[in-house]
Amino acid sequence: MQAPVKGRVLLSVAGFDPQHWRKRLSAGREVVLDRERPVDTSIHYAVVWNRHPGLLVGLPNLKAVFSGGAGVDHLFADPDLPDVPIVRVVADNLTQYMTEYVVWRVLDHHRQGFLYRAQQRRKAWIEPPQPAANRVSVGIMGMGELGRAAARALLTLGFRVNGWSRSGAPVEGVDVYGGSAGLDAFLGATDILVVLLPLTPATTGIVDHVLLSKLRRDNALGGAVLINAGRGLLQNSADILRALDDGVLKEASLDVFESEPLPETSRLWTHERVFVTPHAAAASDPDHLATFMLEQMDACDRSEPLRNLVDRKAGY
Ligand code: NDP
Ligand code: OXD
């Protein structure tokens, strides 16, 4: 008996090489880069990253949408997003990349990279005092898959680690604060703020001057530091620049921006105490993801539960 024909996959991943994704996903299903007609019944699954709104309209047999990344704000930005389950990326290699990024940026600020680079330009041989890691508190906003992994690595290096999440759920070795009631205490106990939140209506614009001014400035590092690898729209760049200029912030490392690519006119590019990366902290890799996605599609066909499902009400 012939195996039943599997539903097709619509693949639409802006900013990625679609042929790479297509090759990997084609191991299990027929993959199309575009619908063939306004109403296309052959498509049962979609793999999507940063595409235009309305892309998923007219797919009456769509069973689930797979986000090409960990964040799903790009999907919720579509007012016509169909009411089907959404699966997001949770992958060991993506988590590892993000952990590396966070550890790299925390260590660079902690070990005074900005100061030494400036000294090198002047050929200045000056050894400033170096605080021990256990005198520095790193506060992570967003204690999800990525925040928890970064916390574990920072604890191993000897930093004190605070966390902030919606639920305030406990994480071993971390002082976790929950919800808006816990936010001020979390900020007041934090020297280096690491933002790993999802972008939702509740978190949009949260990193503003008011929030930054609540960080602990009188600390072993000689000022507060911001690291944002979550989403650009979590932050207000004008407020970050103001905070850098008025002493609320000592330094910042930013991987994400309100508008990407970061416009050439942005002062963030040239600010001497800002480190810019082009949304490169942790990229999805189809070599690591396609098998999981195909397994999930088969599970969905068998009416089995999907893993890494997004909570549509919470928006992440
Ligand atoms: P998770 O969904 O696993 O974790 C999200 C965390 O944020 C949870 O701890 C959650 O709280 C918390 N949170 C959500 N909303 C709020 C709120 N209103 N107040 C307080 N805490 C809140 O996400 P991941 O860790 O997998 O990813 C986080 C984000 O990182 C992604 O959404 C994406 O935007 C970004 N990212 C960026 C990349 C880059 O290259 N720059 C790469 C990959 C991801 P609770 O635990 O209570 O649910
Ligand atoms: C993601 C990202 O959300 O790369 O995975 O930003």
mmCIF file of C-alpha atoms and ligand atoms in Angstrom:
data_model
loop_
_atom_site.group_PDB
_atom_site.id
_atom_site.type_symbol
_atom_site.label_atom_id
_atom_site.label_comp_id
_atom_site.label_asym_id
_atom_site.label_seq_id
_atom_site.Cartn_x
_atom_site.Cartn_y
_atom_site.Cartn_z
ATOM 1 C CA MET A 1 0.000 0.000 0.000
ATOM 2 C CA GLN A 2 1.302 3.474 -0.856
ATOM 3 C CA ALA A 3 1.955 5.921 1.985
ATOM 4 C CA PRO A 4 -0.538 8.815 1.993
ATOM 5 C CA VAL A 5 0.783 11.995 0.378
ATOM 6 C CA LYS A 6 1.903 14.469 3.052
ATOM 7 C CA GLY A 7 0.666 18.072 3.050
ATOM 8 C CA ARG A 8 3.074 20.586 1.535
ATOM 9 C CA VAL A 9 5.141 23.146 3.401
ATOM 10 C CA LEU A 10 5.075 26.843 2.511
ATOM 11 C CA LEU A 11 8.561 28.222 3.215
ATOM 12 C CA SER A 12 8.932 31.987 3.479
ATOM 13 C CA VAL A 13 12.019 33.098 5.399
ATOM 14 C CA ALA A 14 13.156 36.670 4.704
ATOM 15 C CA GLY A 15 16.789 37.300 5.567
ATOM 16 C CA PHE A 16 17.748 33.602 5.361
ATOM 17 C CA ASP A 17 18.887 31.574 2.347
ATOM 18 C CA PRO A 18 15.565 29.884 1.428
ATOM 19 C CA GLN A 19 17.326 27.217 -0.690
ATOM 20 C CA HIS A 20 19.263 26.015 2.334
ATOM 21 C CA TRP A 21 16.032 25.670 4.338
ATOM 22 C CA ARG A 22 14.265 24.120 1.356
ATOM 23 C CA LYS A 23 16.955 21.485 0.892
ATOM 24 C CA ARG A 24 16.747 20.424 4.523
ATOM 25 C CA LEU A 25 12.932 20.429 4.769
ATOM 26 C CA SER A 26 12.582 18.612 1.418
ATOM 27 C CA ALA A 27 13.986 15.533 3.171
ATOM 28 C CA GLY A 28 10.483 14.999 4.552
ATOM 29 C CA ARG A 29 7.942 16.973 2.526
ATOM 30 C CA GLU A 30 7.344 18.859 -0.644
ATOM 31 C CA VAL A 31 8.329 22.469 0.000
ATOM 32 C CA VAL A 32 7.069 25.470 -1.963
ATOM 33 C CA LEU A 33 8.414 29.024 -1.776
ATOM 34 C CA ASP A 34 5.091 30.544 -2.788
ATOM 35 C CA ARG A 35 1.443 29.558 -2.909
ATOM 36 C CA GLU A 36 0.184 28.568 -6.345
ATOM 37 C CA ARG A 37 -3.268 30.143 -6.126
ATOM 38 C CA PRO A 38 -5.128 32.587 -3.823
ATOM 39 C CA VAL A 39 -6.725 29.653 -2.004
ATOM 40 C CA ASP A 40 -4.237 26.800 -1.752
ATOM 41 C CA THR A 41 -5.507 23.611 -0.095
ATOM 42 C CA SER A 42 -2.260 21.682 -0.615
ATOM 43 C CA ILE A 43 -0.352 23.570 2.089
ATOM 44 C CA HIS A 44 -0.594 22.075 5.583
ATOM 45 C CA TYR A 45 2.376 23.750 7.295
ATOM 46 C CA ALA A 46 4.261 27.026 7.017
ATOM 47 C CA VAL A 47 7.822 27.881 8.048
ATOM 48 C CA VAL A 48 8.011 31.645 8.317
ATOM 49 C CA TRP A 49 10.477 34.357 9.284
ATOM 50 C CA ASN A 50 9.852 38.096 8.981
ATOM 51 C CA ARG A 51 7.427 37.968 6.062
ATOM 52 C CA HIS A 52 4.711 40.352 5.002
ATOM 53 C CA PRO A 53 1.297 40.336 6.720
ATOM 54 C CA GLY A 54 -1.412 38.337 4.961
ATOM 55 C CA LEU A 55 1.029 35.664 3.771
ATOM 56 C CA LEU A 56 -0.952 32.909 5.475
ATOM 57 C CA VAL A 57 -4.438 33.937 4.327
ATOM 58 C CA GLY A 58 -6.205 31.493 1.973
ATOM 59 C CA LEU A 59 -4.628 28.312 3.333
ATOM 60 C CA PRO A 60 -7.726 26.454 4.614
ATOM 61 C CA ASN A 61 -5.791 23.264 5.478
ATOM 62 C CA LEU A 62 -2.989 24.977 7.390
ATOM 63 C CA LYS A 63 -2.406 22.965 10.586
ATOM 64 C CA ALA A 64 0.522 24.795 12.215
ATOM 65 C CA VAL A 65 2.997 27.624 11.682
ATOM 66 C CA PHE A 66 6.695 27.201 12.504
ATOM 67 C CA SER A 67 8.629 30.349 13.361
ATOM 68 C CA GLY A 68 12.077 30.440 11.770
ATOM 69 C CA GLY A 69 13.428 31.843 15.030
ATOM 70 C CA ALA A 70 12.915 31.828 18.780
ATOM 71 C CA GLY A 71 11.008 35.121 18.698
ATOM 72 C CA VAL A 72 7.462 35.163 17.332
ATOM 73 C CA ASP A 73 6.747 38.904 17.342
ATOM 74 C CA HIS A 74 7.143 38.831 13.543
ATOM 75 C CA LEU A 75 4.110 36.507 13.379
ATOM 76 C CA PHE A 76 1.939 38.468 15.803
ATOM 77 C CA ALA A 77 2.627 41.603 13.746
ATOM 78 C CA ASP A 78 0.341 40.010 11.122
ATOM 79 C CA PRO A 79 -3.307 40.970 11.839
ATOM 80 C CA ASP A 80 -4.380 38.080 9.571
ATOM 81 C CA LEU A 81 -2.375 35.411 11.401
ATOM 82 C CA PRO A 82 -4.535 32.241 11.197
ATOM 83 C CA ASP A 83 -5.728 30.674 14.438
ATOM 84 C CA VAL A 84 -3.499 27.576 14.297
ATOM 85 C CA PRO A 85 -0.781 26.393 16.715
ATOM 86 C CA ILE A 86 2.554 28.231 16.493
ATOM 87 C CA VAL A 87 5.816 26.392 17.125
ATOM 88 C CA ARG A 88 8.943 28.406 17.873
ATOM 89 C CA VAL A 89 12.648 27.598 17.845
ATOM 90 C CA VAL A 90 14.202 26.073 20.925
ATOM 91 C CA ALA A 91 17.512 24.541 19.876
ATOM 92 C CA ASP A 92 20.712 23.650 21.694
ATOM 93 C CA ASN A 93 22.976 25.397 19.196
ATOM 94 C CA LEU A 94 20.923 28.614 19.220
ATOM 95 C CA THR A 95 20.967 28.593 23.027
ATOM 96 C CA GLN A 96 24.727 28.008 22.955
ATOM 97 C CA TYR A 97 25.265 30.963 20.584
ATOM 98 C CA MET A 98 23.220 33.246 22.818
ATOM 99 C CA THR A 99 25.067 32.067 25.914
ATOM 100 C CA GLU A 100 28.364 32.834 24.179
ATOM 101 C CA TYR A 101 27.131 36.296 23.193
ATOM 102 C CA VAL A 102 25.983 37.137 26.726
ATOM 103 C CA VAL A 103 29.160 35.807 28.364
ATOM 104 C CA TRP A 104 31.307 37.637 25.773
ATOM 105 C CA ARG A 105 29.581 40.969 26.319
ATOM 106 C CA VAL A 106 29.396 40.637 30.136
ATOM 107 C CA LEU A 107 33.103 39.767 30.310
ATOM 108 C CA ASP A 108 34.078 42.598 27.966
ATOM 109 C CA HIS A 109 32.272 45.137 30.148
ATOM 110 C CA HIS A 110 33.479 43.494 33.362
ATOM 111 C CA ARG A 111 37.129 43.290 32.181
ATOM 112 C CA GLN A 112 36.964 46.914 30.942
ATOM 113 C CA GLY A 113 37.319 46.271 27.217
ATOM 114 C CA PHE A 114 36.186 49.798 26.302
ATOM 115 C CA LEU A 115 38.829 51.327 28.548
ATOM 116 C CA TYR A 116 41.660 49.098 27.289
ATOM 117 C CA ARG A 117 40.749 49.683 23.620
ATOM 118 C CA ALA A 118 40.830 53.436 24.233
ATOM 119 C CA GLN A 119 44.147 53.091 26.076
ATOM 120 C CA GLN A 120 45.623 51.031 23.238
ATOM 121 C CA ARG A 121 44.714 53.734 20.727
ATOM 122 C CA ARG A 122 46.727 56.176 22.912
ATOM 123 C CA LYS A 123 49.486 53.601 23.598
ATOM 124 C CA ALA A 124 48.785 54.113 27.316
ATOM 125 C CA TRP A 125 50.156 51.483 29.762
ATOM 126 C CA ILE A 126 47.783 51.863 32.719
ATOM 127 C CA GLU A 127 46.423 49.048 34.864
ATOM 128 C CA PRO A 128 43.108 50.020 36.491
ATOM 129 C CA PRO A 129 41.706 48.140 39.497
ATOM 130 C CA GLN A 130 39.767 45.040 38.409
ATOM 131 C CA PRO A 131 36.731 44.048 40.517
ATOM 132 C CA ALA A 132 36.203 40.331 41.096
ATOM 133 C CA ALA A 133 33.222 38.725 39.358
ATOM 134 C CA ASN A 134 31.532 38.006 42.678
ATOM 135 C CA ARG A 135 31.289 41.758 43.319
ATOM 136 C CA VAL A 136 29.226 42.221 40.129
ATOM 137 C CA SER A 137 25.520 41.407 39.755
ATOM 138 C CA VAL A 138 24.210 40.572 36.321
ATOM 139 C CA GLY A 139 20.428 40.948 36.033
ATOM 140 C CA ILE A 140 18.723 39.054 33.244
ATOM 141 C CA MET A 141 15.314 40.273 32.066
ATOM 142 C CA GLY A 142 13.615 37.186 30.630
ATOM 143 C CA MET A 143 14.407 33.893 32.354
ATOM 144 C CA GLY A 144 13.281 31.641 29.518
ATOM 145 C CA GLU A 145 15.286 29.114 27.511
ATOM 146 C CA LEU A 146 17.980 31.680 26.700
ATOM 147 C CA GLY A 147 18.000 33.617 29.967
ATOM 148 C CA ARG A 148 18.346 30.483 32.086
ATOM 149 C CA ALA A 149 21.231 29.123 29.987
ATOM 150 C CA ALA A 150 23.070 32.461 30.150
ATOM 151 C CA ALA A 151 22.514 32.566 33.916
ATOM 152 C CA ARG A 152 24.076 29.118 34.364
ATOM 153 C CA ALA A 153 27.194 30.147 32.433
ATOM 154 C CA LEU A 154 27.550 33.419 34.354
ATOM 155 C CA LEU A 155 27.160 31.628 37.693
ATOM 156 C CA THR A 156 29.970 29.274 36.680
ATOM 157 C CA LEU A 157 32.176 32.323 36.090
ATOM 158 C CA GLY A 158 31.427 33.560 39.601
ATOM 159 C CA PHE A 159 29.034 36.452 38.872
ATOM 160 C CA ARG A 160 26.023 37.062 41.063
ATOM 161 C CA VAL A 161 22.918 36.627 38.933
ATOM 162 C CA ASN A 162 19.432 38.117 39.283
ATOM 163 C CA GLY A 163 16.539 37.237 37.009
ATOM 164 C CA TRP A 164 13.244 38.879 36.133
ATOM 165 C CA SER A 165 10.313 37.049 34.585
ATOM 166 C CA ARG A 166 6.540 37.244 34.398
ATOM 167 C CA SER A 167 6.010 34.347 36.786
ATOM 168 C CA GLY A 168 9.070 34.780 38.989
ATOM 169 C CA ALA A 169 9.552 30.982 38.759
ATOM 170 C CA PRO A 170 12.637 29.890 40.735
ATOM 171 C CA VAL A 171 15.939 29.178 38.963
ATOM 172 C CA GLU A 172 18.757 27.498 40.906
ATOM 173 C CA GLY A 173 21.440 29.917 42.052
ATOM 174 C CA VAL A 174 19.555 32.973 40.745
ATOM 175 C CA ASP A 175 17.613 35.605 42.718
ATOM 176 C CA VAL A 176 14.460 35.724 40.601
ATOM 177 C CA TYR A 177 12.020 38.630 40.795
ATOM 178 C CA GLY A 178 8.526 38.366 39.345
ATOM 179 C CA GLY A 179 6.284 40.737 37.412
ATOM 180 C CA SER A 180 5.905 44.486 37.744
ATOM 181 C CA ALA A 181 5.893 44.193 41.567
ATOM 182 C CA GLY A 182 9.437 42.823 41.487
ATOM 183 C CA LEU A 183 10.905 45.028 38.773
ATOM 184 C CA ASP A 184 12.281 47.929 40.827
ATOM 185 C CA ALA A 185 13.959 45.633 43.370
ATOM 186 C CA PHE A 186 15.464 43.610 40.482
ATOM 187 C CA LEU A 187 16.855 46.753 38.816
ATOM 188 C CA GLY A 188 18.166 48.158 42.088
ATOM 189 C CA ALA A 189 20.199 44.985 42.627
ATOM 190 C CA THR A 190 21.618 44.890 39.082
ATOM 191 C CA ASP A 191 24.924 46.291 37.747
ATOM 192 C CA ILE A 192 24.868 44.740 34.263
ATOM 193 C CA LEU A 193 21.390 44.436 32.731
ATOM 194 C CA VAL A 194 20.965 41.711 30.095
ATOM 195 C CA VAL A 195 17.703 41.933 28.127
ATOM 196 C CA LEU A 196 16.450 38.607 26.774
ATOM 197 C CA LEU A 197 12.724 39.307 26.761
ATOM 198 C CA PRO A 198 10.301 38.525 23.952
ATOM 199 C CA LEU A 199 8.630 41.493 22.272
ATOM 200 C CA THR A 200 4.972 41.600 23.339
ATOM 201 C CA PRO A 201 2.506 44.410 24.045
ATOM 202 C CA ALA A 202 3.604 44.198 27.708
ATOM 203 C CA THR A 203 7.334 44.545 26.973
ATOM 204 C CA THR A 204 7.406 47.006 24.064
ATOM 205 C CA GLY A 205 9.550 50.041 24.933
ATOM 206 C CA ILE A 206 10.270 48.740 28.447
ATOM 207 C CA VAL A 207 13.982 49.677 28.323
ATOM 208 C CA ASP A 208 13.637 53.440 28.613
ATOM 209 C CA HIS A 209 15.390 56.147 30.623
ATOM 210 C CA VAL A 210 13.145 55.632 33.652
ATOM 211 C CA LEU A 211 14.007 51.929 33.786
ATOM 212 C CA LEU A 212 17.723 52.483 33.194
ATOM 213 C CA SER A 213 17.897 55.097 35.931
ATOM 214 C CA LYS A 214 16.807 52.423 38.457
ATOM 215 C CA LEU A 215 19.914 50.281 37.838
ATOM 216 C CA ARG A 216 22.648 50.274 40.486
ATOM 217 C CA ARG A 217 25.249 52.843 39.427
ATOM 218 C CA ASP A 218 27.237 53.026 42.620
ATOM 219 C CA ASN A 219 28.893 49.672 42.007
ATOM 220 C CA ALA A 220 32.215 47.892 41.576
ATOM 221 C CA LEU A 221 32.230 48.620 37.824
ATOM 222 C CA GLY A 222 31.816 52.373 38.298
ATOM 223 C CA GLY A 223 28.476 52.492 36.506
ATOM 224 C CA ALA A 224 25.554 50.529 35.080
ATOM 225 C CA VAL A 225 25.753 48.575 31.831
ATOM 226 C CA LEU A 226 23.049 47.540 29.335
ATOM 227 C CA ILE A 227 23.206 44.506 27.044
ATOM 228 C CA ASN A 228 20.173 43.966 24.765
ATOM 229 C CA ALA A 229 19.960 40.834 22.625
ATOM 230 C CA GLY A 230 16.170 40.450 22.862
ATOM 231 C CA ARG A 231 14.423 42.748 20.406
ATOM 232 C CA GLY A 232 15.068 46.310 19.291
ATOM 233 C CA LEU A 233 11.552 47.504 20.013
ATOM 234 C CA LEU A 234 12.040 46.613 23.670
ATOM 235 C CA GLN A 235 14.310 49.638 23.906
ATOM 236 C CA ASN A 236 14.176 53.361 23.260
ATOM 237 C CA SER A 237 17.511 54.202 21.606
ATOM 238 C CA ALA A 238 17.164 57.931 22.213
ATOM 239 C CA ASP A 239 16.769 57.175 25.933
ATOM 240 C CA ILE A 240 19.821 54.886 25.866
ATOM 241 C CA LEU A 241 21.918 57.660 24.299
ATOM 242 C CA ARG A 242 20.618 60.127 26.867
ATOM 243 C CA ALA A 243 21.422 57.667 29.670
ATOM 244 C CA LEU A 244 24.969 57.232 28.325
ATOM 245 C CA ASP A 245 25.429 60.979 28.120
ATOM 246 C CA ASP A 246 23.986 61.876 31.530
ATOM 247 C CA GLY A 247 25.805 59.128 33.472
ATOM 248 C CA VAL A 248 22.833 56.834 34.071
ATOM 249 C CA LEU A 249 24.617 54.244 31.910
ATOM 250 C CA LYS A 250 28.334 53.589 31.695
ATOM 251 C CA GLU A 251 28.330 51.409 28.566
ATOM 252 C CA ALA A 252 26.035 49.395 26.313
ATOM 253 C CA SER A 253 26.205 46.392 23.990
ATOM 254 C CA LEU A 254 23.319 46.279 21.530
ATOM 255 C CA ASP A 255 22.540 43.474 19.095
ATOM 256 C CA VAL A 256 19.006 44.595 18.207
ATOM 257 C CA PHE A 257 17.489 47.919 17.185
ATOM 258 C CA GLU A 258 14.080 49.537 16.633
ATOM 259 C CA SER A 259 14.897 49.678 12.933
ATOM 260 C CA GLU A 260 17.164 47.041 11.344
ATOM 261 C CA PRO A 261 19.634 47.442 9.732
ATOM 262 C CA LEU A 262 20.570 50.222 12.166
ATOM 263 C CA PRO A 263 20.311 53.452 10.104
ATOM 264 C CA GLU A 264 23.668 55.008 9.188
ATOM 265 C CA THR A 265 22.510 58.227 10.838
ATOM 266 C CA SER A 266 22.170 56.605 14.266
ATOM 267 C CA ARG A 267 24.586 57.972 16.857
ATOM 268 C CA LEU A 268 24.768 54.462 18.325
ATOM 269 C CA TRP A 269 27.183 53.501 15.507
ATOM 270 C CA THR A 270 29.806 55.988 16.629
ATOM 271 C CA HIS A 271 29.233 56.356 20.369
ATOM 272 C CA GLU A 272 32.544 55.454 22.053
ATOM 273 C CA ARG A 273 30.815 53.480 24.810
ATOM 274 C CA VAL A 274 28.434 51.472 22.630
ATOM 275 C CA PHE A 275 29.222 48.090 21.065
ATOM 276 C CA VAL A 276 27.015 47.274 18.058
ATOM 277 C CA THR A 277 26.409 43.865 16.464
ATOM 278 C CA PRO A 278 23.965 43.345 13.559
ATOM 279 C CA HIS A 279 21.310 41.110 15.182
ATOM 280 C CA ALA A 280 23.894 38.372 15.178
ATOM 281 C CA ALA A 281 23.774 37.052 18.743
ATOM 282 C CA ALA A 282 22.156 33.715 17.863
ATOM 283 C CA ALA A 283 20.967 32.749 14.391
ATOM 284 C CA SER A 284 18.731 29.803 13.510
ATOM 285 C CA ASP A 285 20.371 27.026 11.535
ATOM 286 C CA PRO A 286 18.202 24.841 9.251
ATOM 287 C CA ASP A 287 20.754 22.018 9.564
ATOM 288 C CA HIS A 288 19.768 21.809 13.237
ATOM 289 C CA LEU A 289 16.080 22.648 12.928
ATOM 290 C CA ALA A 290 14.631 20.942 9.872
ATOM 291 C CA THR A 291 14.517 17.426 11.355
ATOM 292 C CA PHE A 292 12.699 18.680 14.445
ATOM 293 C CA MET A 293 10.223 20.643 12.314
ATOM 294 C CA LEU A 294 9.525 17.643 10.069
ATOM 295 C CA GLU A 295 9.036 15.398 13.119
ATOM 296 C CA GLN A 296 6.599 17.917 14.559
ATOM 297 C CA MET A 297 4.634 18.062 11.298
ATOM 298 C CA ASP A 298 4.340 14.259 11.288
ATOM 299 C CA ALA A 299 3.295 14.330 14.965
ATOM 300 C CA CYS A 300 0.646 16.937 14.164
ATOM 301 C CA ASP A 301 -0.657 14.737 11.310
ATOM 302 C CA ARG A 302 -1.028 11.943 13.886
ATOM 303 C CA SER A 303 -2.871 14.395 16.209
ATOM 304 C CA GLU A 304 -0.049 14.164 18.753
ATOM 305 C CA PRO A 305 0.840 17.231 20.844
ATOM 306 C CA LEU A 306 3.364 19.719 19.423
ATOM 307 C CA ARG A 307 6.482 20.821 21.330
ATOM 308 C CA ASN A 308 7.732 24.390 21.873
ATOM 309 C CA LEU A 309 4.263 25.804 21.376
ATOM 310 C CA VAL A 310 3.688 29.534 21.693
ATOM 311 C CA ASP A 311 1.108 30.787 24.177
ATOM 312 C CA ARG A 312 -0.976 33.001 21.892
ATOM 313 C CA LYS A 313 -2.538 34.872 24.803
ATOM 314 C CA ALA A 314 0.820 35.762 26.373
ATOM 315 C CA GLY A 315 2.302 36.513 22.931
ATOM 316 C CA TYR A 316 5.484 34.438 23.345
HETATM 317 P P1 NDP B 1 11.202 32.222 26.300
HETATM 318 O O1 NDP B 1 9.800 32.313 25.796
HETATM 319 O O2 NDP B 1 11.743 30.870 26.622
HETATM 320 O O3 NDP B 1 11.363 33.129 27.592
HETATM 321 C C1 NDP B 1 10.801 34.391 27.714
HETATM 322 C C2 NDP B 1 11.048 34.909 29.107
HETATM 323 O O4 NDP B 1 10.579 36.267 29.184
HETATM 324 C C3 NDP B 1 10.309 34.127 30.195
HETATM 325 O O5 NDP B 1 11.108 34.021 31.338
HETATM 326 C C4 NDP B 1 9.093 35.007 30.477
HETATM 327 O O6 NDP B 1 8.557 34.881 31.777
HETATM 328 C C5 NDP B 1 9.697 36.381 30.296
HETATM 329 N N1 NDP B 1 8.661 37.384 30.023
HETATM 330 C C6 NDP B 1 7.810 37.449 28.977
HETATM 331 N N2 NDP B 1 6.990 38.511 29.089
HETATM 332 C C7 NDP B 1 7.319 39.115 30.245
HETATM 333 C C8 NDP B 1 6.822 40.241 30.944
HETATM 334 N N3 NDP B 1 5.798 40.957 30.474
HETATM 335 N N4 NDP B 1 7.397 40.564 32.117
HETATM 336 C C9 NDP B 1 8.409 39.835 32.624
HETATM 337 N N5 NDP B 1 8.941 38.745 32.009
HETATM 338 C C10 NDP B 1 8.390 38.392 30.845
HETATM 339 O O7 NDP B 1 12.106 32.949 25.204
HETATM 340 P P2 NDP B 1 13.634 32.656 24.815
HETATM 341 O O8 NDP B 1 14.448 32.706 26.045
HETATM 342 O O9 NDP B 1 13.723 31.459 23.964
HETATM 343 O O10 NDP B 1 13.932 33.927 23.880
HETATM 344 C C11 NDP B 1 13.792 35.239 24.364
HETATM 345 C C12 NDP B 1 13.873 36.235 23.219
HETATM 346 O O11 NDP B 1 15.213 36.336 22.724
HETATM 347 C C13 NDP B 1 13.081 35.878 21.956
HETATM 348 O O12 NDP B 1 11.710 36.153 22.113
HETATM 349 C C14 NDP B 1 13.741 36.753 20.906
HETATM 350 O O13 NDP B 1 13.089 38.004 20.859
HETATM 351 C C15 NDP B 1 15.152 36.934 21.437
HETATM 352 N N6 NDP B 1 16.160 36.298 20.567
HETATM 353 C C16 NDP B 1 17.116 37.089 19.991
HETATM 354 C C17 NDP B 1 18.097 36.539 19.205
HETATM 355 C C18 NDP B 1 19.178 37.371 18.630
HETATM 356 O O14 NDP B 1 19.933 36.880 17.782
HETATM 357 N N7 NDP B 1 19.346 38.606 19.060
HETATM 358 C C19 NDP B 1 18.120 35.095 18.940
HETATM 359 C C20 NDP B 1 17.077 34.352 19.588
HETATM 360 C C21 NDP B 1 16.127 34.951 20.378
HETATM 361 P P3 NDP B 1 7.988 33.457 32.312
HETATM 362 O O15 NDP B 1 9.211 32.614 32.581
HETATM 363 O O16 NDP B 1 7.258 33.801 33.535
HETATM 364 O O17 NDP B 1 7.124 32.906 31.217
HETATM 365 C C1 OXD B 2 15.297 34.790 16.910
HETATM 366 C C2 OXD B 2 16.263 35.746 16.369
HETATM 367 O O1 OXD B 2 14.284 35.203 17.470
HETATM 368 O O2 OXD B 2 17.229 35.308 15.681
HETATM 369 O O3 OXD B 2 15.552 33.568 16.815
HETATM 370 O O4 OXD B 2 16.138 36.940 16.593
#
